[in-house]
Short mmCIF file of C-alpha atoms in Angstrom, two decimals:
data_model
loop_
_atom_site.label_atom_id
_atom_site.label_comp_id
_atom_site.label_asym_id
_atom_site.label_seq_id
_atom_site.Cartn_x
_atom_site.Cartn_y
_atom_site.Cartn_z
CA MET A 1 25.02 93.52 16.40
CA ALA A 2 23.62 89.82 17.51
CA ARG A 3 21.26 89.97 14.05
CA LEU A 4 24.22 90.54 12.19
CA ASN A 5 26.03 87.66 13.43
CA ARG A 6 23.46 85.28 12.81
CA VAL A 7 23.24 86.58 9.25
CA VAL A 8 26.98 85.92 8.85
CA LEU A 9 26.94 82.36 9.97
CA THR A 10 23.72 81.81 8.13
CA ALA A 11 25.78 82.78 4.68
CA LEU A 12 28.74 81.01 6.02
CA SER A 13 26.68 77.71 6.78
CA ALA A 14 25.31 77.69 3.12
CA LEU A 15 28.53 78.50 1.36
CA MET A 16 29.89 75.44 3.30
CA LEU A 17 26.92 73.05 2.37
CA ALA A 18 27.14 74.19 -1.52
CA ALA A 19 30.77 73.60 -1.25
CA ALA A 20 29.65 69.69 0.28
CA VAL A 21 27.43 69.02 -2.65
CA PRO A 22 28.42 67.99 -5.68
CA GLN A 23 27.93 70.53 -8.13
CA PRO A 24 26.81 69.06 -12.07
CA GLY A 25 29.40 68.26 -14.13
CA SER A 26 31.89 67.76 -11.07
CA ALA A 27 34.35 64.98 -11.02
CA GLN A 28 32.01 63.29 -8.75
CA ASP A 29 29.27 63.38 -11.04
CA LYS A 30 31.72 61.80 -14.00
CA PRO A 31 30.68 57.83 -15.00
CA LEU A 32 33.12 55.67 -13.98
CA THR A 33 35.57 54.72 -17.16
CA LYS A 34 35.12 50.81 -17.32
CA ILE A 35 38.37 48.64 -17.64
CA THR A 36 38.49 44.86 -18.31
CA PHE A 37 41.98 43.47 -16.54
CA SER A 38 43.26 39.87 -17.62
CA LEU A 39 45.12 38.04 -15.20
CA ASP A 40 47.86 35.88 -16.08
CA PHE A 41 45.98 32.60 -14.83
CA ILE A 42 42.88 31.88 -12.75
CA PRO A 43 41.81 33.44 -9.93
CA LEU A 44 44.45 32.32 -7.41
CA GLY A 45 45.51 33.58 -3.94
CA ARG A 46 48.46 35.26 -5.30
CA HIS A 47 46.28 37.76 -7.38
CA ALA A 48 43.98 39.15 -4.05
CA PRO A 49 45.90 42.70 -4.67
CA TRP A 50 43.97 43.30 -7.73
CA TYR A 51 40.73 42.46 -6.01
CA ALA A 52 41.84 44.31 -3.07
CA ALA A 53 41.98 47.21 -4.74
CA ILE A 54 38.21 47.51 -6.44
CA ALA A 55 36.73 46.10 -2.42
CA GLU A 56 39.05 48.98 -0.62
CA GLY A 57 37.78 51.54 -3.51
CA TYR A 58 41.01 52.38 -4.79
CA TYR A 59 39.98 51.96 -8.51
CA LYS A 60 36.82 53.81 -7.64
CA ASP A 61 38.83 56.57 -6.39
CA GLU A 62 40.53 57.19 -9.81
CA GLY A 63 37.79 56.74 -11.56
CA LEU A 64 37.75 53.69 -12.56
CA ASP A 65 35.24 50.53 -12.74
CA VAL A 66 37.55 47.85 -13.09
CA SER A 67 36.26 44.14 -14.13
CA ILE A 68 39.08 41.17 -13.73
CA ILE A 69 38.83 38.16 -16.17
CA PRO A 70 40.83 34.84 -16.17
CA SER A 71 43.14 33.74 -18.23
CA GLN A 72 44.74 30.02 -19.23
CA GLY A 73 48.31 31.89 -19.43
CA THR A 74 50.11 34.56 -20.18
CA ALA A 75 50.16 34.25 -24.22
CA GLN A 76 45.86 34.28 -23.71
CA THR A 77 46.44 37.59 -21.90
CA ILE A 78 48.38 39.23 -24.74
CA GLN A 79 46.25 38.01 -27.18
CA ALA A 80 43.02 39.23 -25.09
CA LEU A 81 44.79 42.78 -25.08
CA GLU A 82 45.53 42.93 -28.77
CA ALA A 83 41.61 41.43 -29.71
CA GLY A 84 40.23 44.24 -26.98
CA THR A 85 38.72 41.96 -25.08
CA ALA A 86 41.04 43.31 -22.27
CA GLN A 87 42.29 46.65 -21.86
CA ILE A 88 45.09 46.12 -19.13
CA GLY A 89 46.91 42.56 -18.29
CA PHE A 90 49.21 40.61 -16.25
CA THR A 91 51.70 39.04 -17.90
CA ASP A 92 55.59 38.02 -17.28
CA VAL A 93 58.75 39.57 -19.07
CA PRO A 94 59.50 36.41 -21.06
CA SER A 95 56.28 36.33 -22.64
CA LEU A 96 56.23 39.74 -23.37
CA VAL A 97 59.55 39.33 -25.19
CA LEU A 98 57.95 36.21 -27.12
CA ALA A 99 55.02 38.53 -28.19
CA ARG A 100 57.41 41.78 -29.40
CA ALA A 101 59.40 39.17 -31.23
CA ASN A 102 56.33 37.68 -33.37
CA GLY A 103 55.00 41.01 -33.74
CA ALA A 104 53.13 42.11 -30.80
CA LYS A 105 52.78 46.16 -29.83
CA VAL A 106 52.32 45.64 -26.14
CA LYS A 107 54.51 47.47 -23.40
CA MET A 108 54.42 46.61 -19.82
CA VAL A 109 54.25 49.70 -17.46
CA ALA A 110 55.11 48.21 -13.80
CA VAL A 111 56.73 45.18 -12.75
CA ASN A 112 55.08 43.55 -9.97
CA TYR A 113 57.41 40.60 -9.65
CA GLU A 114 60.93 42.00 -9.36
CA LYS A 115 62.39 38.31 -8.88
CA ALA A 116 61.32 35.37 -11.26
CA PRO A 117 58.99 32.82 -9.73
CA TYR A 118 60.87 29.59 -11.15
CA ALA A 119 61.88 27.62 -8.77
CA ILE A 120 63.18 23.89 -8.06
CA PHE A 121 61.36 21.57 -5.35
CA SER A 122 62.82 18.76 -3.54
CA LEU A 123 62.58 16.86 -0.04
CA ASN A 124 64.80 16.42 2.64
CA PRO A 125 65.19 13.48 2.95
CA GLY A 126 66.04 13.24 -0.65
CA ALA A 127 67.90 15.58 -3.19
CA ASN A 128 67.89 18.33 -0.92
CA VAL A 129 68.51 20.64 -3.26
CA THR A 130 69.87 23.81 -1.72
CA GLU A 131 73.32 24.75 -3.94
CA ALA A 132 73.46 25.48 -7.79
CA LYS A 133 75.99 22.83 -7.80
CA GLN A 134 73.82 20.28 -6.98
CA LEU A 135 72.08 20.82 -10.31
CA GLU A 136 74.53 18.74 -11.96
CA GLY A 137 73.60 14.99 -11.82
CA LEU A 138 70.09 15.78 -10.78
CA THR A 139 66.82 14.65 -12.51
CA LEU A 140 64.26 17.33 -12.66
CA GLY A 141 60.59 16.59 -13.47
CA SER A 142 59.39 19.46 -16.00
CA GLY A 143 57.23 19.58 -19.16
CA ALA A 144 58.37 19.14 -22.39
CA GLY A 145 57.23 22.47 -23.92
CA SER A 146 58.10 24.71 -20.90
CA PHE A 147 60.98 27.03 -21.73
CA THR A 148 61.66 26.78 -17.82
CA PRO A 149 64.75 24.02 -18.38
CA LYS A 150 66.19 26.36 -20.69
CA VAL A 151 66.10 29.27 -18.24
CA ILE A 152 67.96 26.59 -15.98
CA ALA A 153 70.30 25.81 -18.32
CA GLY A 154 70.99 29.23 -18.88
CA PHE A 155 71.42 29.85 -14.73
CA MET A 156 73.77 26.60 -14.28
CA THR A 157 75.96 27.83 -17.64
CA GLN A 158 76.42 31.43 -15.49
CA HIS A 159 77.87 29.33 -12.30
CA GLY A 160 79.95 27.31 -14.29
CA LEU A 161 78.05 24.27 -14.63
CA ASP A 162 77.23 21.92 -17.63
CA PRO A 163 73.79 21.87 -18.16
CA LYS A 164 73.81 18.53 -19.81
CA LYS A 165 74.34 16.80 -16.49
CA LEU A 166 70.70 18.04 -15.61
CA THR A 167 68.45 15.43 -16.67
CA ILE A 168 65.14 16.46 -17.68
CA SER A 169 62.12 13.99 -17.07
CA ASN A 170 58.99 14.78 -18.72
CA VAL A 171 56.01 15.28 -16.20
CA ALA A 172 52.95 17.01 -16.67
CA PRO A 173 52.07 19.91 -14.44
CA PRO A 174 49.09 18.25 -12.70
CA ALA A 175 51.42 15.03 -12.16
CA ARG A 176 54.40 16.55 -10.81
CA ALA A 177 53.53 17.19 -6.86
CA THR A 178 52.23 13.78 -6.66
CA THR A 179 55.50 12.31 -8.52
CA LEU A 180 58.05 14.25 -6.23
CA LEU A 181 55.98 12.98 -2.91
CA ALA A 182 55.84 9.05 -4.36
CA GLY A 183 59.89 9.28 -4.91
CA GLN A 184 59.25 9.10 -8.57
CA VAL A 185 61.64 11.50 -9.13
CA PRO A 186 63.63 13.47 -6.93
CA SER A 187 63.07 17.25 -8.12
CA ILE A 188 60.65 19.22 -10.09
CA GLU A 189 60.52 22.67 -11.00
CA PHE A 190 57.18 24.90 -10.78
CA PHE A 191 56.32 28.25 -9.74
CA VAL A 192 57.45 28.92 -6.17
CA MET A 193 53.61 30.24 -5.81
CA SER A 194 53.13 26.28 -5.46
CA LYS A 195 55.42 26.07 -2.38
CA PRO A 196 52.42 26.37 0.39
CA GLY A 197 50.86 23.16 -1.25
CA LEU A 198 53.95 21.27 -1.52
CA GLU A 199 54.78 22.17 1.69
CA ALA A 200 51.45 20.81 3.71
CA ALA A 201 51.68 17.86 1.45
CA ALA A 202 55.32 16.77 2.17
CA LYS A 203 54.94 17.25 5.50
CA ALA A 204 51.99 15.10 5.71
CA LYS A 205 53.98 12.29 4.04
CA GLY A 206 57.04 12.87 6.71
CA ALA A 207 59.38 15.20 4.73
CA GLU A 208 60.45 18.80 4.42
CA LEU A 209 60.23 20.43 1.57
CA LYS A 210 63.10 22.55 0.35
CA THR A 211 62.60 25.41 -2.19
CA PHE A 212 65.46 26.59 -4.28
CA LEU A 213 64.44 29.81 -5.74
CA LEU A 214 66.91 30.49 -8.71
CA ALA A 215 66.24 34.39 -8.11
CA ASP A 216 67.76 33.52 -4.89
CA HIS A 217 70.89 32.40 -5.99
CA GLY A 218 71.54 34.99 -8.80
CA LEU A 219 69.35 34.88 -11.72
CA THR A 220 68.03 38.40 -12.75
CA LEU A 221 64.80 38.23 -14.45
CA TYR A 222 62.00 40.47 -14.18
CA SER A 223 58.88 39.04 -14.13
CA ASN A 224 55.07 39.58 -13.68
CA GLY A 225 54.05 43.06 -14.38
CA VAL A 226 51.13 45.47 -15.87
CA VAL A 227 50.85 45.36 -19.71
CA ALA A 228 48.92 47.20 -22.12
CA THR A 229 49.18 47.93 -26.17
CA GLU A 230 50.86 50.84 -27.77
CA ASP A 231 47.20 52.29 -29.06
CA TYR A 232 45.50 52.09 -26.22
CA LEU A 233 48.33 53.63 -23.94
CA ALA A 234 49.08 56.29 -26.66
CA LYS A 235 45.23 57.04 -26.39
CA ASN A 236 44.47 56.57 -22.81
CA ALA A 237 47.52 57.71 -20.54
CA ASP A 238 45.95 59.23 -17.90
CA VAL A 239 43.38 56.20 -17.62
CA VAL A 240 46.68 54.19 -17.41
CA LYS A 241 48.39 55.94 -14.66
CA ARG A 242 45.31 55.78 -12.84
CA PHE A 243 45.03 52.14 -13.13
CA VAL A 244 48.55 51.73 -12.42
CA HIS A 245 48.33 53.84 -8.45
CA ALA A 246 45.62 52.52 -7.69
CA SER A 247 46.51 48.96 -8.41
CA LEU A 248 50.13 49.66 -6.56
CA ARG A 249 47.31 50.55 -3.64
CA GLY A 250 45.96 47.31 -3.80
CA TRP A 251 49.05 45.52 -3.86
CA GLN A 252 50.39 47.84 -0.74
CA PHE A 253 47.39 46.62 0.91
CA ALA A 254 47.26 43.38 0.32
CA LEU A 255 51.19 42.80 0.96
CA ARG A 256 50.67 44.79 4.85
CA ASN A 257 46.97 43.36 5.32
CA PRO A 258 47.00 39.49 3.86
CA MET A 259 43.68 38.31 5.55
CA LYS A 260 42.06 41.02 4.91
CA ALA A 261 42.95 41.21 1.20
CA ALA A 262 42.18 37.16 0.94
CA GLU A 263 38.64 38.06 2.14
CA ASP A 264 38.39 40.77 -0.36
CA GLN A 265 38.97 38.37 -3.05
CA ALA A 266 36.66 35.81 -1.74
CA LYS A 267 33.76 37.91 -1.69
CA PHE A 268 34.74 38.07 -6.38
CA VAL A 269 36.25 34.17 -5.80
CA PRO A 270 34.15 32.36 -3.45
CA SER A 271 36.08 28.83 -4.33
CA LEU A 272 39.13 30.26 -2.93
CA ASP A 273 40.35 29.93 0.95
CA PRO A 274 41.32 33.14 2.65
CA GLY A 275 43.70 31.13 4.75
CA LYS A 276 45.35 29.40 1.54
CA SER A 277 45.36 32.57 -0.19
CA VAL A 278 47.18 34.07 2.80
CA ALA A 279 49.90 32.07 2.20
CA GLU A 280 50.13 32.86 -1.60
CA ILE A 281 50.41 36.41 -0.67
CA GLY A 282 53.42 35.85 1.31
CA VAL A 283 55.15 33.99 -1.34
CA VAL A 284 54.21 36.74 -3.77
CA LYS A 285 55.28 39.17 -1.19
CA ASP A 286 59.07 37.61 -1.29
CA LEU A 287 59.00 38.40 -5.29
CA ALA A 288 57.52 41.80 -4.65
CA VAL A 289 59.25 43.38 -2.01
CA THR A 290 62.91 44.31 -2.61
CA PRO A 291 65.51 46.60 -1.71
CA ALA A 292 64.80 48.37 -5.17
CA THR A 293 61.17 48.62 -4.38
CA GLN A 294 61.85 49.56 -0.36
CA LYS A 295 63.55 52.62 -1.79
CA ASN A 296 61.73 53.00 -4.95
CA GLY A 297 58.24 52.36 -4.61
CA LEU A 298 56.07 49.02 -6.09
CA GLY A 299 55.86 48.23 -9.62
CA TRP A 300 59.30 50.73 -10.18
CA PHE A 301 61.98 48.81 -12.51
CA ASP A 302 65.02 49.40 -13.76
CA PRO A 303 65.37 49.74 -17.82
CA ALA A 304 68.90 48.50 -17.73
CA GLU A 305 67.76 45.22 -15.91
CA MET A 306 64.85 45.46 -18.28
CA LYS A 307 67.71 44.94 -20.97
CA SER A 308 69.75 42.03 -18.71
CA SER A 309 66.23 40.31 -18.83
CA LEU A 310 66.09 40.52 -22.77
CA ASP A 311 69.14 39.60 -22.77
CA CYS A 312 68.90 36.42 -20.72
CA MET A 313 65.99 35.39 -22.77
CA GLY A 314 68.27 35.87 -26.14
CA LYS A 315 70.81 34.01 -25.03
CA TYR A 316 69.38 31.40 -23.22
CA VAL A 317 65.71 30.33 -24.16
CA GLY A 318 65.72 32.00 -28.04
CA VAL A 319 63.20 35.11 -29.07
CA GLY A 320 63.47 34.05 -33.03
CA ALA A 321 64.92 35.84 -35.76
CA ASN A 322 63.36 39.38 -34.71
CA PRO A 323 64.32 39.98 -31.26
CA PRO A 324 62.87 43.42 -29.85
CA ALA A 325 65.02 46.34 -28.66
CA ALA A 326 65.04 46.66 -25.05
CA ALA A 327 63.30 49.78 -25.11
CA ASP A 328 60.37 48.45 -26.88
CA LEU A 329 59.52 46.46 -23.80
CA TYR A 330 58.48 49.21 -21.48
CA ALA A 331 57.51 52.69 -20.33
CA THR A 332 58.56 54.07 -17.45
CA CYS A 333 56.23 57.26 -17.52
CA PHE A 334 52.74 55.48 -16.26
CA LEU A 335 54.52 55.09 -12.71
CA PRO A 336 53.31 57.28 -9.77
CA VAL A 337 54.85 60.49 -9.12
CA THR A 338 54.86 59.56 -5.42
CA PRO A 339 55.97 55.91 -4.98
CA VAL A 340 53.63 53.55 -3.33
CA LYS A 341 56.09 51.86 -1.15
CA PRO A 342 55.51 48.34 0.54
#
């Protein structure tokens, strides 16, 4: 009987060992699918979730080998997708709308910034902008080529304010912080991700930075998310689903573990200071985590809100003679079945 037991145990051990060893042709033996992912700009602290998804092994878990490339803006990101330089990219809904209006065949499959990052910065003491009504009579440092003033004008119209009473002073982006802190203009517009640096600079000058985020005062406009060409989506649906799932895990990780995510990113971009990156992660957390994503998961978006974003663009910014249909902007089938919640 003892001999029989030893034989049975030996056989069971062999079976368990065989099960643990990857078999030829198994999923573990398959080569990773290479993906080039284009950011919307040069790597900054706000991009830490994508690097965390690499460092923490989330892409590898999905059978993907992801490389991240920089961009000089969202228009360049879309160009990279159309040229095949990148397969998947990160861009905003306004740029997507304009690209579709000009013939680009790109769709968004996940929304990472539920709230648009357009912000007006001022100082206290100073203009101290905290309410929409203060925009009337305000001078705002902005760029001549930027469409952000058009978004602000639409925001003012929605609030029953006269956008003609907002004076735009042409200030190049690199000079805006300096002009604000020097008192040359009472306010400037920038993406809210600039808040940590501006806050520190204002404090050093003995002033308090005031941040007026339009999305916190009624602006409903989706912003950045994951995009790909229609052709790539049609031919690589499963790959995109796996990419989206792994990416959202990276976002979940970064929002829960900002310092570790910042350190993960610094392995790929040594010039970034993890401490400063943590502050940017905190800013994008406010854009990404809303009641909707707490309920439905990161990356989720409402088709009705996407149409609202398109309507806002068409009414206040302008999209040319061939505006896209709302349904052409997105595809909802690439989000994970089980939500990845913040």
